[in-house]
PDB file of C-alpha atoms in Angstrom:
ATOM      1  CA  MET A   1      -0.241 -14.180  25.448  1.00  0.00           C
ATOM      2  CA  ASP A   2       0.951 -17.127  23.394  1.00  0.00           C
ATOM      3  CA  TYR A   3      -0.178 -16.236  19.875  1.00  0.00           C
ATOM      4  CA  SER A   4       1.368 -19.393  18.421  1.00  0.00           C
ATOM      5  CA  LYS A   5      -1.545 -21.389  19.877  1.00  0.00           C
ATOM      6  CA  LEU A   6      -4.208 -19.238  18.204  1.00  0.00           C
ATOM      7  CA  SER A   7      -5.721 -20.100  14.836  1.00  0.00           C
ATOM      8  CA  ASP A   8      -5.171 -17.905  11.784  1.00  0.00           C
ATOM      9  CA  GLY A   9      -8.753 -16.640  12.062  1.00  0.00           C
ATOM     10  CA  GLU A  10      -8.272 -15.574  15.673  1.00  0.00           C
ATOM     11  CA  ILE A  11      -5.057 -13.750  14.796  1.00  0.00           C
ATOM     12  CA  SER A  12      -6.851 -12.038  11.883  1.00  0.00           C
ATOM     13  CA  ILE A  13      -9.561 -10.841  14.284  1.00  0.00           C
ATOM     14  CA  ARG A  14      -6.964  -9.466  16.707  1.00  0.00           C
ATOM     15  CA  LEU A  15      -5.205  -7.683  13.838  1.00  0.00           C
ATOM     16  CA  ALA A  16      -8.519  -6.186  12.710  1.00  0.00           C
ATOM     17  CA  TYR A  17      -9.094  -4.894  16.251  1.00  0.00           C
ATOM     18  CA  PHE A  18      -5.909  -2.791  16.028  1.00  0.00           C
ATOM     19  CA  LEU A  19      -5.702  -2.055  12.291  1.00  0.00           C
ATOM     20  CA  LYS A  20      -9.396  -1.648  11.385  1.00  0.00           C
ATOM     21  CA  PRO A  21     -10.982  -0.191  14.546  1.00  0.00           C
ATOM     22  CA  LYS A  22     -14.076   1.181  12.745  1.00  0.00           C
ATOM     23  CA  TYR A  23     -15.231  -2.312  11.804  1.00  0.00           C
ATOM     24  CA  SER A  24     -16.566  -5.229  13.775  1.00  0.00           C
ATOM     25  CA  ALA A  25     -14.640  -8.448  13.054  1.00  0.00           C
ATOM     26  CA  THR A  26     -15.640 -12.108  13.222  1.00  0.00           C
ATOM     27  CA  ILE A  27     -14.130 -15.272  11.783  1.00  0.00           C
ATOM     28  CA  HIS A  28     -15.017 -15.472   8.093  1.00  0.00           C
ATOM     29  CA  PRO A  29     -17.878 -17.955   7.544  1.00  0.00           C
ATOM     30  CA  TYR A  30     -16.294 -19.561   4.451  1.00  0.00           C
ATOM     31  CA  ASP A  31     -12.594 -19.228   5.233  1.00  0.00           C
ATOM     32  CA  GLN A  32     -11.590 -20.040   8.812  1.00  0.00           C
ATOM     33  CA  ALA A  33      -8.143 -18.448   8.310  1.00  0.00           C
ATOM     34  CA  ALA A  34      -9.586 -14.979   7.663  1.00  0.00           C
ATOM     35  CA  ALA A  35     -11.745 -12.363   9.313  1.00  0.00           C
ATOM     36  CA  GLN A  36     -14.999 -10.876   8.106  1.00  0.00           C
ATOM     37  CA  LEU A  37     -15.327  -7.141   8.676  1.00  0.00           C
ATOM     38  CA  SER A  38     -18.797  -5.664   8.982  1.00  0.00           C
ATOM     39  CA  TRP A  39     -20.109  -2.116   9.285  1.00  0.00           C
ATOM     40  CA  ASN A  40     -23.424  -0.303   9.170  1.00  0.00           C
ATOM     41  CA  TRP A  41     -24.083   1.668   5.998  1.00  0.00           C
ATOM     42  CA  PHE A  42     -27.454   3.381   5.515  1.00  0.00           C
ATOM     43  CA  ASN A  43     -29.139   1.009   7.976  1.00  0.00           C
ATOM     44  CA  THR A  44     -27.818  -2.114   6.253  1.00  0.00           C
ATOM     45  CA  VAL A  45     -24.929  -4.281   7.357  1.00  0.00           C
ATOM     46  CA  GLN A  46     -22.115  -4.486   4.815  1.00  0.00           C
ATOM     47  CA  THR A  47     -19.352  -7.095   4.985  1.00  0.00           C
ATOM     48  CA  THR A  48     -15.993  -7.733   3.391  1.00  0.00           C
ATOM     49  CA  GLY A  49     -13.197 -10.242   3.811  1.00  0.00           C
ATOM     50  CA  TYR A  50      -9.939  -9.413   5.579  1.00  0.00           C
ATOM     51  CA  PHE A  51      -6.983 -11.704   4.838  1.00  0.00           C
ATOM     52  CA  PRO A  52      -3.878 -10.291   6.567  1.00  0.00           C
ATOM     53  CA  LEU A  53      -2.142 -13.676   6.830  1.00  0.00           C
ATOM     54  CA  ARG A  54      -2.547 -14.373   3.130  1.00  0.00           C
ATOM     55  CA  ARG A  55      -2.278 -10.975   1.420  1.00  0.00           C
ATOM     56  CA  ALA A  56       0.981  -9.133   1.934  1.00  0.00           C
ATOM     57  CA  GLU A  57      -0.484  -5.784   0.873  1.00  0.00           C
ATOM     58  CA  GLU A  58      -2.619  -5.735   4.030  1.00  0.00           C
ATOM     59  CA  LEU A  59       0.257  -6.331   6.461  1.00  0.00           C
ATOM     60  CA  PHE A  60       3.397  -4.892   4.823  1.00  0.00           C
ATOM     61  CA  PRO A  61       2.481  -1.214   5.508  1.00  0.00           C
ATOM     62  CA  VAL A  62       2.253  -2.107   9.216  1.00  0.00           C
ATOM     63  CA  MET A  63       5.554  -3.926   8.967  1.00  0.00           C
ATOM     64  CA  LYS A  64       7.203  -0.827   7.485  1.00  0.00           C
ATOM     65  CA  LYS A  65       5.586   1.612   9.928  1.00  0.00           C
ATOM     66  CA  HIS A  66       6.591  -0.370  13.023  1.00  0.00           C
ATOM     67  CA  ARG A  67      10.007  -1.374  11.642  1.00  0.00           C
ATOM     68  CA  ILE A  68       9.482  -5.126  11.835  1.00  0.00           C
ATOM     69  CA  GLY A  69      12.215  -7.047  10.037  1.00  0.00           C
ATOM     70  CA  LEU A  70      11.708 -10.356   8.242  1.00  0.00           C
ATOM     71  CA  ASN A  71      14.539 -12.820   7.623  1.00  0.00           C
ATOM     72  CA  PRO A  72      14.732 -16.431   6.500  1.00  0.00           C
ATOM     73  CA  SER A  73      15.568 -18.625   9.472  1.00  0.00           C
ATOM     74  CA  GLY A  74      15.928 -21.881   7.570  1.00  0.00           C
ATOM     75  CA  LYS A  75      14.742 -23.497   4.358  1.00  0.00           C
ATOM     76  CA  THR A  76      11.045 -23.184   5.194  1.00  0.00           C
ATOM     77  CA  VAL A  77      10.951 -20.983   8.312  1.00  0.00           C
ATOM     78  CA  TRP A  78      10.840 -17.188   8.634  1.00  0.00           C
ATOM     79  CA  GLN A  79      11.735 -15.002  11.595  1.00  0.00           C
ATOM     80  CA  ALA A  80      10.151 -11.609  12.179  1.00  0.00           C
ATOM     81  CA  SER A  81      11.819  -9.342  14.715  1.00  0.00           C
ATOM     82  CA  HIS A  82      11.634  -5.855  16.142  1.00  0.00           C
ATOM     83  CA  GLU A  83      14.471  -3.720  17.486  1.00  0.00           C
ATOM     84  CA  SER A  84      12.987  -4.019  21.000  1.00  0.00           C
ATOM     85  CA  GLY A  85      13.936  -7.702  21.021  1.00  0.00           C
ATOM     86  CA  ILE A  86      10.492  -9.135  20.247  1.00  0.00           C
ATOM     87  CA  SER A  87      10.664 -11.904  17.652  1.00  0.00           C
ATOM     88  CA  ALA A  88       8.566 -14.752  16.275  1.00  0.00           C
ATOM     89  CA  THR A  89       9.306 -17.668  13.966  1.00  0.00           C
ATOM     90  CA  HIS A  90       6.814 -19.432  11.694  1.00  0.00           C
ATOM     91  CA  ARG A  91       6.517 -21.125   8.296  1.00  0.00           C
ATOM     92  CA  ASN A  92       4.153 -18.367   7.150  1.00  0.00           C
ATOM     93  CA  PRO A  93       6.156 -15.111   7.105  1.00  0.00           C
ATOM     94  CA  LEU A  94       3.006 -12.984   7.395  1.00  0.00           C
ATOM     95  CA  ARG A  95       1.942 -14.865  10.518  1.00  0.00           C
ATOM     96  CA  ALA A  96       5.374 -14.244  12.071  1.00  0.00           C
ATOM     97  CA  VAL A  97       5.039 -10.516  11.314  1.00  0.00           C
ATOM     98  CA  ALA A  98       1.491 -10.508  12.735  1.00  0.00           C
ATOM     99  CA  ILE A  99       2.625 -12.150  15.972  1.00  0.00           C
ATOM    100  CA  VAL A 100       5.425  -9.600  16.433  1.00  0.00           C
ATOM    101  CA  TYR A 101       2.976  -6.752  15.759  1.00  0.00           C
ATOM    102  CA  LEU A 102       0.481  -8.120  18.295  1.00  0.00           C
ATOM    103  CA  LEU A 103       3.240  -8.550  20.881  1.00  0.00           C
ATOM    104  CA  LEU A 104       4.283  -4.928  20.265  1.00  0.00           C
ATOM    105  CA  GLN A 105       0.712  -3.750  20.807  1.00  0.00           C
ATOM    106  CA  GLU A 106       0.450  -5.876  23.930  1.00  0.00           C
ATOM    107  CA  SER A 107       3.653  -4.407  25.375  1.00  0.00           C
ATOM    108  CA  ALA A 108       2.514  -0.860  24.513  1.00  0.00           C
ATOM    109  CA  ASN A 109      -0.733  -1.341  26.465  1.00  0.00           C
ATOM    110  CA  VAL A 110       0.951  -2.615  29.641  1.00  0.00           C
ATOM    111  CA  PRO A 111       1.390   0.140  32.225  1.00  0.00           C
ATOM    112  CA  ALA A 112       4.958   0.952  33.254  1.00  0.00           C
ATOM    113  CA  ASN A 113       4.337  -0.239  36.817  1.00  0.00           C
ATOM    114  CA  SER A 114       2.075  -3.242  36.258  1.00  0.00           C
ATOM    115  CA  THR A 115       3.018  -5.004  39.520  1.00  0.00           C
ATOM    116  CA  GLY A 116       0.765  -2.722  41.511  1.00  0.00           C
ATOM    117  CA  SER A 117       3.483  -1.650  43.945  1.00  0.00           C
ATOM    118  CA  ASP A 118       3.817   1.991  44.816  1.00  0.00           C
ATOM    119  CA  LEU A 119       7.289   3.442  44.308  1.00  0.00           C
ATOM    120  CA  ARG A 120       6.752   6.515  46.521  1.00  0.00           C
TER     121      ARG A 120
END
């Protein structure tokens, strides 16, 4: 999937799907670049904001765990890369890291023989 065409809010929702699986995520009603997480607590719906593309403390632990590197690629551009060869470049370094993480999750969910051919 081409994550560079998605909005920040859509990327935040996809990150919440993998990083916050207990919550239901929608685009934040007041900030289109964020996600709103909601959960049921004593028969009432509670909500909170989730800003992974703006707050480094929400995405850096994932970056460390999955060994995603971040390097300047120019004066205003950052490149995030993984040792598997997956990389992304963007002005927002957190968005570049998020795209690499989503591509890693996408490649982990693809079966080894996705062409459907039988090797027997």
